[in-house]
Coordinates of C-alpha atoms and ligand atoms in Angstrom, one line a residue:
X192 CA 0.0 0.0 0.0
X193 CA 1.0 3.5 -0.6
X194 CA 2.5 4.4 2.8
X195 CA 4.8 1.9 2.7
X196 CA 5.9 2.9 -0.7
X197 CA 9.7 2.6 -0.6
X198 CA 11.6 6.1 -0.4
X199 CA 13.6 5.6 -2.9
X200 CA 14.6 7.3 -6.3
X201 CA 14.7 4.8 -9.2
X202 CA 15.1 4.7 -12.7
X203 CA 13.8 1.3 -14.1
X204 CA 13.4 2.0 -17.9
X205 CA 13.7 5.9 -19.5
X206 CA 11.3 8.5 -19.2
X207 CA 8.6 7.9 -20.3
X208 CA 9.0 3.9 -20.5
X209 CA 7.4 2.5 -22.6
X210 CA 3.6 1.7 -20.9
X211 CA 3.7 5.5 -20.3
X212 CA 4.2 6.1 -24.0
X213 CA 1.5 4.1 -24.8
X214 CA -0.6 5.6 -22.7
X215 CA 0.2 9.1 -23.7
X216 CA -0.9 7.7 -27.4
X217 CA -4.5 7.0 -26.0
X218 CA -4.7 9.9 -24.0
X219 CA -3.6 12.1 -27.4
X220 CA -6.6 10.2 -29.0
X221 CA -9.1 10.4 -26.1
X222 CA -8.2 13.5 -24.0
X223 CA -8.7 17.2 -25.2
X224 CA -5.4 18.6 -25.9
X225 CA -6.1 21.8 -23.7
X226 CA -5.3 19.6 -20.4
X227 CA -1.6 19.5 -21.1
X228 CA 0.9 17.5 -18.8
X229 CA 4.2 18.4 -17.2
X230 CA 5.5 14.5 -17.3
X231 CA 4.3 12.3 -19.6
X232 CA 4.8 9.8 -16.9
X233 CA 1.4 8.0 -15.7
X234 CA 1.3 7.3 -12.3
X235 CA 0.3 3.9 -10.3
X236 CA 1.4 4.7 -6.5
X237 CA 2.4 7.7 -4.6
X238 CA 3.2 8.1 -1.4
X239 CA 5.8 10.2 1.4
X240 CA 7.7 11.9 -1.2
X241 CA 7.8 9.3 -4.3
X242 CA 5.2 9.1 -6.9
X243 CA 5.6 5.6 -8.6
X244 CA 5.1 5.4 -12.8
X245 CA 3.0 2.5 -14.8
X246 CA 6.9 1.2 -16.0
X247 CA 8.2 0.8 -12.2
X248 CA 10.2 4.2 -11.9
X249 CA 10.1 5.7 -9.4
X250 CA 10.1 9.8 -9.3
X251 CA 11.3 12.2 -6.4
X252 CA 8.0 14.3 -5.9
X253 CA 9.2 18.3 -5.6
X254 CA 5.2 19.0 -6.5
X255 CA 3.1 17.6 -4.6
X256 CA 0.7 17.6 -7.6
X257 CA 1.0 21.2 -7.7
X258 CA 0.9 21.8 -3.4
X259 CA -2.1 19.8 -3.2
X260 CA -0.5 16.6 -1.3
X261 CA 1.1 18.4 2.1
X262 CA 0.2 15.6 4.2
X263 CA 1.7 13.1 1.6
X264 CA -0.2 11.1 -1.0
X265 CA -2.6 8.7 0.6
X266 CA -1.5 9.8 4.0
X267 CA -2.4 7.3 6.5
X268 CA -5.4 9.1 8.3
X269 CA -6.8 10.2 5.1
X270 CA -6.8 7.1 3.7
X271 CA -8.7 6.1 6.9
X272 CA -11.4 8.7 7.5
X273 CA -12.0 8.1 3.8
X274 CA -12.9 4.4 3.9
X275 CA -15.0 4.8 6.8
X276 CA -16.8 7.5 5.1
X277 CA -17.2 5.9 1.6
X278 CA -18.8 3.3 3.5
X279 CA -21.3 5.3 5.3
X280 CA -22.2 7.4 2.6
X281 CA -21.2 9.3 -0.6
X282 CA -23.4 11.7 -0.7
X283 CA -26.7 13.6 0.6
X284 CA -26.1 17.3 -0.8
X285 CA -25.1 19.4 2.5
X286 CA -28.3 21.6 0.8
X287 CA -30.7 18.9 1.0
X288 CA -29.6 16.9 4.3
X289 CA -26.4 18.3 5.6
X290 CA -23.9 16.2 8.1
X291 CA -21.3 16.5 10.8
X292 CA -18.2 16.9 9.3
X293 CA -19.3 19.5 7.3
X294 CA -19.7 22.0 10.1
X295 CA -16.9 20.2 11.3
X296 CA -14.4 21.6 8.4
X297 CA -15.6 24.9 8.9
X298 CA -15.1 25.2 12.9
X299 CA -11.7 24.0 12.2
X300 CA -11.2 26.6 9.2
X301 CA -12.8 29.4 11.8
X302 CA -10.3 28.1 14.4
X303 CA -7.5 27.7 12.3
X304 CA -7.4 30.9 10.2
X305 CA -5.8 34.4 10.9
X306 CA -7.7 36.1 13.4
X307 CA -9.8 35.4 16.5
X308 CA -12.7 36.9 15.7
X309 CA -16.8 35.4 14.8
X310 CA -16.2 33.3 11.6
X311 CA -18.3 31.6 9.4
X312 CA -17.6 29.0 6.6
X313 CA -18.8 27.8 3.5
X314 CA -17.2 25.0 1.6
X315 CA -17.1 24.6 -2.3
X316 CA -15.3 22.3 -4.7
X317 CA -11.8 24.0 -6.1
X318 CA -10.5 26.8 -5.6
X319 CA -11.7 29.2 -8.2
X320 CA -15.0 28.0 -7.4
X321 CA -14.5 29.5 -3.9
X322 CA -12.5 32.7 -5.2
X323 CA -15.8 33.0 -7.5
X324 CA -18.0 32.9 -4.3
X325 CA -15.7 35.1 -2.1
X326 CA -16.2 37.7 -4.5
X327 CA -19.7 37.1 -4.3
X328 CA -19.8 37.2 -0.5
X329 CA -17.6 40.4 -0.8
X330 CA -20.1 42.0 -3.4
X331 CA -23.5 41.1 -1.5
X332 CA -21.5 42.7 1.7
X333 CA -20.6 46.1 0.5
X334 CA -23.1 46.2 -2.2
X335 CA -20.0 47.6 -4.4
X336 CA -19.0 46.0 -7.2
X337 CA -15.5 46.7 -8.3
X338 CA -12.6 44.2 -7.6
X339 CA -8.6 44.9 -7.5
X340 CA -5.9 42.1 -8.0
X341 CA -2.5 42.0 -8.7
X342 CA 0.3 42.0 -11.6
X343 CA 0.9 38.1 -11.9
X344 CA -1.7 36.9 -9.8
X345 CA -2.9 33.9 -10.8
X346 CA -6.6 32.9 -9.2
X347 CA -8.3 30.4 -11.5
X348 CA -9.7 29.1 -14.7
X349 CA -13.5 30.1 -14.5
X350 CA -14.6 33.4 -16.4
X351 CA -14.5 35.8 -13.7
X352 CA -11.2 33.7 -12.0
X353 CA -9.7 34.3 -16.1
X354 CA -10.3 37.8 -15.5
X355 CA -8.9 37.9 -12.1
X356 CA -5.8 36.0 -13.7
X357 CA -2.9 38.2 -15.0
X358 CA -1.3 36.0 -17.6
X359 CA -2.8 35.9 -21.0
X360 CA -0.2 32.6 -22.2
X361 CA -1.5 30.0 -21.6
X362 CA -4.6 30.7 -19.1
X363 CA -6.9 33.3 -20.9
X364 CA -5.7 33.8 -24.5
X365 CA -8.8 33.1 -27.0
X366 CA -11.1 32.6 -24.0
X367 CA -13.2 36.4 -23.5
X368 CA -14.8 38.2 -23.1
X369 CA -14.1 38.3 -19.5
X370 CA -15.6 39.2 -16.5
X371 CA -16.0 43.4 -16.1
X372 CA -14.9 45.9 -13.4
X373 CA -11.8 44.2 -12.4
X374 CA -8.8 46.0 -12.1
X375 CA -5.2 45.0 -12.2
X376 CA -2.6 46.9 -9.7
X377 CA 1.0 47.0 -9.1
X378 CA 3.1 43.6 -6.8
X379 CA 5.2 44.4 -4.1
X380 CA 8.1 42.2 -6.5
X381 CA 11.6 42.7 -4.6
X382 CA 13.9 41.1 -7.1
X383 CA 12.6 43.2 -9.7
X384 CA 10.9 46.4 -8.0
X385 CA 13.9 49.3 -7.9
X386 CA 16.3 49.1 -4.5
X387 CA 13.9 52.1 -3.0
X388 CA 10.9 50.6 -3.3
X389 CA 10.5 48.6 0.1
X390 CA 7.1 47.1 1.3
X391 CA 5.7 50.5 1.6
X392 CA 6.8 52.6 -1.1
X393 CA 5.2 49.7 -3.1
X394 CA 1.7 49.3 -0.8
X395 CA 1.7 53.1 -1.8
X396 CA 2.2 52.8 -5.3
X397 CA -0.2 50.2 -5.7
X398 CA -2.8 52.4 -3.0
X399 CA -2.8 55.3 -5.3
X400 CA -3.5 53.4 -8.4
X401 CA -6.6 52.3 -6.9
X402 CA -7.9 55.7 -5.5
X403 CA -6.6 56.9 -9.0
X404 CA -8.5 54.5 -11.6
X405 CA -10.7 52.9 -9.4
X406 CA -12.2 54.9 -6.1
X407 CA -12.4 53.4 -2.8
X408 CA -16.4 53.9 -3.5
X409 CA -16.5 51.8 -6.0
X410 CA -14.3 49.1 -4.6
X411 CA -15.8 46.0 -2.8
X412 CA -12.7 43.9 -3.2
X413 CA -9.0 43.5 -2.7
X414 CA -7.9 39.6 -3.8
X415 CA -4.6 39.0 -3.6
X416 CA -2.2 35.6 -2.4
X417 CA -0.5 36.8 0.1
X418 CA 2.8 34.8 -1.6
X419 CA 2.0 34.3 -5.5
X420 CA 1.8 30.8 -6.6
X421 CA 1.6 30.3 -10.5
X422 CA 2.9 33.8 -11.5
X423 CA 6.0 33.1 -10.0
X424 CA 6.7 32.4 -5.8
X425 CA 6.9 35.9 -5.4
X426 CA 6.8 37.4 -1.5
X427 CA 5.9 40.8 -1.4
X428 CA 8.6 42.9 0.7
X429 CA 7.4 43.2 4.8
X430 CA 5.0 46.1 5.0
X431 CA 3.5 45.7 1.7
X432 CA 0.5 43.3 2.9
X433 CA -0.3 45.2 6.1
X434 CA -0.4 48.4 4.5
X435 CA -3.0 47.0 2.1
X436 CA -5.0 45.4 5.4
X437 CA -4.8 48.8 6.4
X438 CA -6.2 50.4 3.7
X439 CA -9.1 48.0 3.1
X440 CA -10.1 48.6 6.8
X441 CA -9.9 52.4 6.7
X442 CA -12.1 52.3 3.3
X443 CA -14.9 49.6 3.5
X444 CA -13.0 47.1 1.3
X445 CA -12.9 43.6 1.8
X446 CA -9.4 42.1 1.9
X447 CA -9.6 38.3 -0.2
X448 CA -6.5 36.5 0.8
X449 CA -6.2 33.6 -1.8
X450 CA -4.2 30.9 0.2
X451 CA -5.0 28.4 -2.1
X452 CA -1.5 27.5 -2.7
X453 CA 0.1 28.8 0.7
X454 CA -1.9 27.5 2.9
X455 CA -2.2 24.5 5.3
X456 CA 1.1 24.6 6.8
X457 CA 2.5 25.1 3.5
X458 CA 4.7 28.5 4.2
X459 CA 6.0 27.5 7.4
X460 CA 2.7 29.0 9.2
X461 CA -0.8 27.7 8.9
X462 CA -1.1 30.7 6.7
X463 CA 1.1 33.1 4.9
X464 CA -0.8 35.7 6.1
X465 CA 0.2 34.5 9.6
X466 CA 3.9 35.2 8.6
X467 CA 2.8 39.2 9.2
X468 CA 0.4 39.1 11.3
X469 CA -2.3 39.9 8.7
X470 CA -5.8 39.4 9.4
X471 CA -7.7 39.3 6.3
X472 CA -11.7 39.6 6.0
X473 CA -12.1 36.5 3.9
X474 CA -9.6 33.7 3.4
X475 CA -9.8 31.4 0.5
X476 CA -8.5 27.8 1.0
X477 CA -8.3 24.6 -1.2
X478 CA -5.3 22.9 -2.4
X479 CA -3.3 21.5 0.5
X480 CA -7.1 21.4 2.7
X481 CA -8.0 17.8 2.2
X482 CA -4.7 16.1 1.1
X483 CA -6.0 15.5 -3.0
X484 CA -10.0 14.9 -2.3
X485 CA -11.5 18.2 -3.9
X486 CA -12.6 20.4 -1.6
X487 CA -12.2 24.6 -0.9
X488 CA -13.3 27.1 1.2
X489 CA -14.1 30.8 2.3
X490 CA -14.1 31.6 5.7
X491 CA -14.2 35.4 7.1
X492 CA -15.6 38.1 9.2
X493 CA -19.2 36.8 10.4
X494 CA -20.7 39.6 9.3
X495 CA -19.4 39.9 5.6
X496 CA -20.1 36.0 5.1
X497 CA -23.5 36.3 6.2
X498 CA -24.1 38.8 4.1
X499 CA -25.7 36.7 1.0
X500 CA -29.3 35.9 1.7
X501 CA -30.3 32.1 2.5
X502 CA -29.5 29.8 -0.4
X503 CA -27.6 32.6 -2.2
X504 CA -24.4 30.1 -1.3
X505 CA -24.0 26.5 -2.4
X506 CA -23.2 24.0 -5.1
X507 CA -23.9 20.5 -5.6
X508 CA -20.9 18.8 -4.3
X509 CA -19.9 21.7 -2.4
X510 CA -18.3 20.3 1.3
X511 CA -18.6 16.5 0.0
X512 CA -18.9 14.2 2.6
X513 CA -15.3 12.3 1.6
X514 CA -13.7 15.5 1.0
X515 CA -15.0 17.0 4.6
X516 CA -13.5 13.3 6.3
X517 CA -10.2 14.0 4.2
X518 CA -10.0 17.5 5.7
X519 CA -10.1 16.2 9.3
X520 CA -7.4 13.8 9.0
X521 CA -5.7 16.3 6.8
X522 CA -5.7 18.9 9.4
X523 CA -5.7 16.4 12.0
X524 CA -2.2 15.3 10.6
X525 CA -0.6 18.5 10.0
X526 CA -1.9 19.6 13.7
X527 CA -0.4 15.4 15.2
X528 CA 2.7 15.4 13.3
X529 CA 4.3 19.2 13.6
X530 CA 3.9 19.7 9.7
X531 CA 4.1 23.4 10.1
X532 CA 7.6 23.3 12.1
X533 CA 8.9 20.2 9.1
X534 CA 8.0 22.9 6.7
X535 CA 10.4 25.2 8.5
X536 CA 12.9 22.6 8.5
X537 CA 12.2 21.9 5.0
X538 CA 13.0 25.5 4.3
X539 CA 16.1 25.9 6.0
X540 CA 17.1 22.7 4.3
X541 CA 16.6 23.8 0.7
X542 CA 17.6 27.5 1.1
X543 CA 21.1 26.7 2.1
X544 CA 21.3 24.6 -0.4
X545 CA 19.8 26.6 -3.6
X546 CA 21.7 29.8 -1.8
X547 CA 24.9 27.8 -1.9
X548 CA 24.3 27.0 -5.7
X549 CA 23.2 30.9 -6.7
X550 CA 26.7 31.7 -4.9
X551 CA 28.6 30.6 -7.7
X552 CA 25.9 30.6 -10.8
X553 CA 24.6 33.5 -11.7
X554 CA 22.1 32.2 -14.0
X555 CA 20.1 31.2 -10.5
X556 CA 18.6 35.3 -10.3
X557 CA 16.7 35.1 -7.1
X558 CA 16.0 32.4 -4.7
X559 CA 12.7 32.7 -2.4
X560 CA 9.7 31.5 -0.7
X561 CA 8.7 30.1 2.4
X562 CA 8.9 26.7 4.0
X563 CA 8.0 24.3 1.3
X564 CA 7.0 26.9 -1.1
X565 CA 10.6 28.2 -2.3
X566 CA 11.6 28.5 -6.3
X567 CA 14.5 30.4 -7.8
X568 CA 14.2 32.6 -11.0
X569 CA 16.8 31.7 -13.6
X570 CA 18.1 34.4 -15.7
X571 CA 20.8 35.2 -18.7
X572 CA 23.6 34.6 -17.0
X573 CA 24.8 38.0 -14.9
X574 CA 21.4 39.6 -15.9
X575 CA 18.1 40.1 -14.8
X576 CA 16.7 39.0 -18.2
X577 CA 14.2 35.9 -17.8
X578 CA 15.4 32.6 -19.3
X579 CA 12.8 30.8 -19.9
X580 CA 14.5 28.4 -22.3
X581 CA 17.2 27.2 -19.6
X582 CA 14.5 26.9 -17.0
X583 CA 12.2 24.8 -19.1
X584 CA 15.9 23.0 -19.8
X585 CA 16.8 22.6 -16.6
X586 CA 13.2 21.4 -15.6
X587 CA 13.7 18.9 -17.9
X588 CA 16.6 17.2 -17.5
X589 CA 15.3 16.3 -13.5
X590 CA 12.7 14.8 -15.1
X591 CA 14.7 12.3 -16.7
X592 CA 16.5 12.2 -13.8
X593 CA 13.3 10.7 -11.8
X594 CA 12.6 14.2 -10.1
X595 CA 9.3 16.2 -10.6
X596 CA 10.1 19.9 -10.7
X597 CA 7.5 22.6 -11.9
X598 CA 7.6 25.8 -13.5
X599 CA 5.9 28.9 -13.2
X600 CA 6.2 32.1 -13.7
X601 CA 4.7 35.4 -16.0
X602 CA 8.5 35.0 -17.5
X603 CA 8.0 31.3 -17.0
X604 CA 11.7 31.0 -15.8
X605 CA 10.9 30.1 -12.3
X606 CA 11.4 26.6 -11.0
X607 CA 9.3 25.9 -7.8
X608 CA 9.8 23.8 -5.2
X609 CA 6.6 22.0 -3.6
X610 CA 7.9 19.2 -1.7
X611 CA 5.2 17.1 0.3
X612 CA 5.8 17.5 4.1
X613 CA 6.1 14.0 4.3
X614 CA 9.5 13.9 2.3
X615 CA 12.1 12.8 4.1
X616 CA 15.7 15.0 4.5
X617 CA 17.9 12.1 2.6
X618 CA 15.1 12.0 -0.6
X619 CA 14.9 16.0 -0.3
X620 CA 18.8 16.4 -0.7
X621 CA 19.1 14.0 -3.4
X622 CA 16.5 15.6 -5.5
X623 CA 18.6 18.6 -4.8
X624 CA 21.4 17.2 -5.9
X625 CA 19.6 16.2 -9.3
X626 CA 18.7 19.6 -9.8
X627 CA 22.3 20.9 -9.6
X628 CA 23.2 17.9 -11.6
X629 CA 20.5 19.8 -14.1
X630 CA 21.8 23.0 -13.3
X631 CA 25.4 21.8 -14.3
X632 CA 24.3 20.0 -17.5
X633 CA 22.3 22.9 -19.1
X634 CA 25.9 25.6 -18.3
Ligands
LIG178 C1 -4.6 26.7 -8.0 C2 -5.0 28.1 -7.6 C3 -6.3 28.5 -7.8 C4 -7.3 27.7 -8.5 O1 -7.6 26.5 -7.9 P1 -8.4 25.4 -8.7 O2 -8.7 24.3 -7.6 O3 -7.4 24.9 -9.7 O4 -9.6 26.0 -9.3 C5 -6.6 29.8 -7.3 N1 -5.7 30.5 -6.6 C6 -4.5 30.1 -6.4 C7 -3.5 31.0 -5.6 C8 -4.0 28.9 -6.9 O5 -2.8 28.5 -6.7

């Protein structure tokens, strides 16, 4: 069974071997081409940081299926909480008869999140679904319609998500109209902001862009992900995000953080907001909440998420009973085992390392991030000019080395690091090592 998966890296045939390749052939004739792949690898088995391929190889996971698997693939308890709920039941519709572990999820999320104040939950299936709704909740609450996010934020596929999305390549391009009165403002990016502009001279800069072309009157929401995730790992300088808490306060706006990606022990906090001390009025969640079962959330200020009339809220599958039991052991797991302090470790484990190989390479640009959420930004060597060739080089040359790295990036010359917290320190270094190995092949 998958926990017992052995932690090892191994190569048995190529990559892809040669059931993969046949696979990929079927998928070409059966499967839209629109849902590309990183690896044409298909996997059988995953589990503590390994992810195990229909030809027997056996792949270091750095992705955790893109920050989804924190707790590890089929971690124990999940596995667990699952098969005593598939067995109970699948389904009722928490709209028609609701269940425990429903309202379970969302104490814990009103517990767990930034802030000590009344909370209330609702639970959705991904996480533009829930972006979609906090907007919703955040529109219904100010009765204001106009919503701010950021250069290279990345927040989903849906129409208004597309819209809330920055990058036209590959996520909106041929797909408008999009959604109206959403505005795009100025990062907080400190690798490529000038030296003056610290946390806030850029929370200033982006401040009077909204009073400017937007007015605080019109303005019911501020979405932004407190550290980017697709558009590139970036942390905004300190100051930036509590200036723009500030503001929201001081002008009736509601501040969205989007953890989807940062969240659950992720960063090296519970939150990334947590990092600050940031306290936003809505807090969207999915990804790492229910280690791989599909489930998200918004959870805020009681008064904002009640806001929506009765039944104004919902969705089919939204809080499925599975998902809900996954969350429990999931957070149950992160809470048992100290994930947020091995995501510390992790961190000071792969910064010393990727700091150490920027010392003498300077195609490696920046290195940042938090706990297991760190990438570096590869550049023409001695520039700042994005290589996105190299990094898409470099990328792949782990993966035939049995290591999944991702990229990301508006440049797309970031590599990303999403390690599951369940990786142990020797697999960790030696996928390290096979990204320098990568690093030295592609100079
Ligand atoms: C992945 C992601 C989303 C979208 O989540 P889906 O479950 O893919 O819809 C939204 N925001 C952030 C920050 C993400 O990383």
């Amino acid at each position: 069974m998958s926990a017992s998966i052995e932690q090892r890296r191994h190569l048995a045939t190529s990559i892809p071997g040669p059931r993969s390749i046949e696979l990929m052939a079927r998928k070409k004739s059966a499967v839209a081409q629109g849902v590309g792949t990183t690896l044409p690898v298909f996997a059988i088995e995953a589990g503590g940081g390994i992810v195990k391929d229909v030809d027997g190889n056996q792949l270091i996971d750095l992705g955790s299926g893109i920050a989804v698997t924190t707790v590890g693939n089929s971690a124990p308890r999940v596995v667990e909480a699952v098969r005593e709920q598939v067995e109970a039941f699948t389904h009722t519709c928490f709209m028609v008869t609701p269940y425990e572990n429903y309202v379970a999820v969302s104490e814990a999320l009103n517990r767990l999140t930034p802030g000590d104040h009344d909370k209330r939950t609702a639970l959705f299936n991904s996480g533009a679904e829930a972006v979609e709704n906090a907007v919703k909740i955040a529109r219904a609450h100010t009765k204001k319609s106009a919503i701010v996010a950021f250069d290279h934020a990345y927040h989903g596929r849906t129409n208004l998500t597309m819209a809330l999305t920055a990058k036209s390549m590959p996520y909106k391009s041929g797909f408008g109209p999009f959604a109206p009165e959403v505005y795009r403002a100025p990062l907080s990016y400190p690798y490529r902001d000038a030296k003056d502009v610290d946390g806030a001279v850029a929370a200033q800069r982006a401040i009077m862009y909204i009073e400017k072309q937007v007015g605080a009157d019109n303005l019911a929401a501020i979405v932004i992900e407190p550290i980017q995730g697709e558009g590139g790992f970036i942390v905004p300088a300190d100051g930036f995000l509590p200036a723009l808490a500030q503001w929201c306060t001081a002008n009736d706006v509601v501040l969205i953080a989007d953890e989807v990606q940062s969240g659950f022990a992720r960063t090296g906090a519970m939150f990334a907001c947590d990092h600050e001390g940031v306290v936003p009025d809505l807090i969207v969640t999915a990804k790492g909440i229910a280690g791989g079962l599909p489930l998200s959330a918004v959870t805020g200020r009681a008064e904002i998420m009640d806001a929506p009339h009765v039944s104004g809220l919902g969705g089919t599958y939204g809080g499925n009973p599975i998902a809900c039991a996954a969350a429990l052991a999931t957070i149950e797991t992160i809470e048992a085992d100290g994930l947020v302090e091995r995501a510390r470790e992790i961190e000071r484990l792969m910064l010393d390392r990727l700091n150490r190989l920027q010392a003498d390479d300077d195609r490696i640009g920046d290195v940042r991030g938090r706990g297991a959420m760190i990438a570096v930004e590869i550049v023409k060597s001695g520039t700042d000019e994005p290589d996105p060739a190299l990094t898409g080089a470099i990328a792949a040359a782990a993966h035939r080395a049995g290591v999944i790295v991702l990229t990301c990036g508006t440049y797309g010359n970031v590599l990303r690091f999403l390690p599951p917290l369940s990786i142990g320190d020797a697999l960790l270094n030696e996928g390290l090592d096979v990204v320098a190995d990568a690093l030295e092949e592609t100079r």
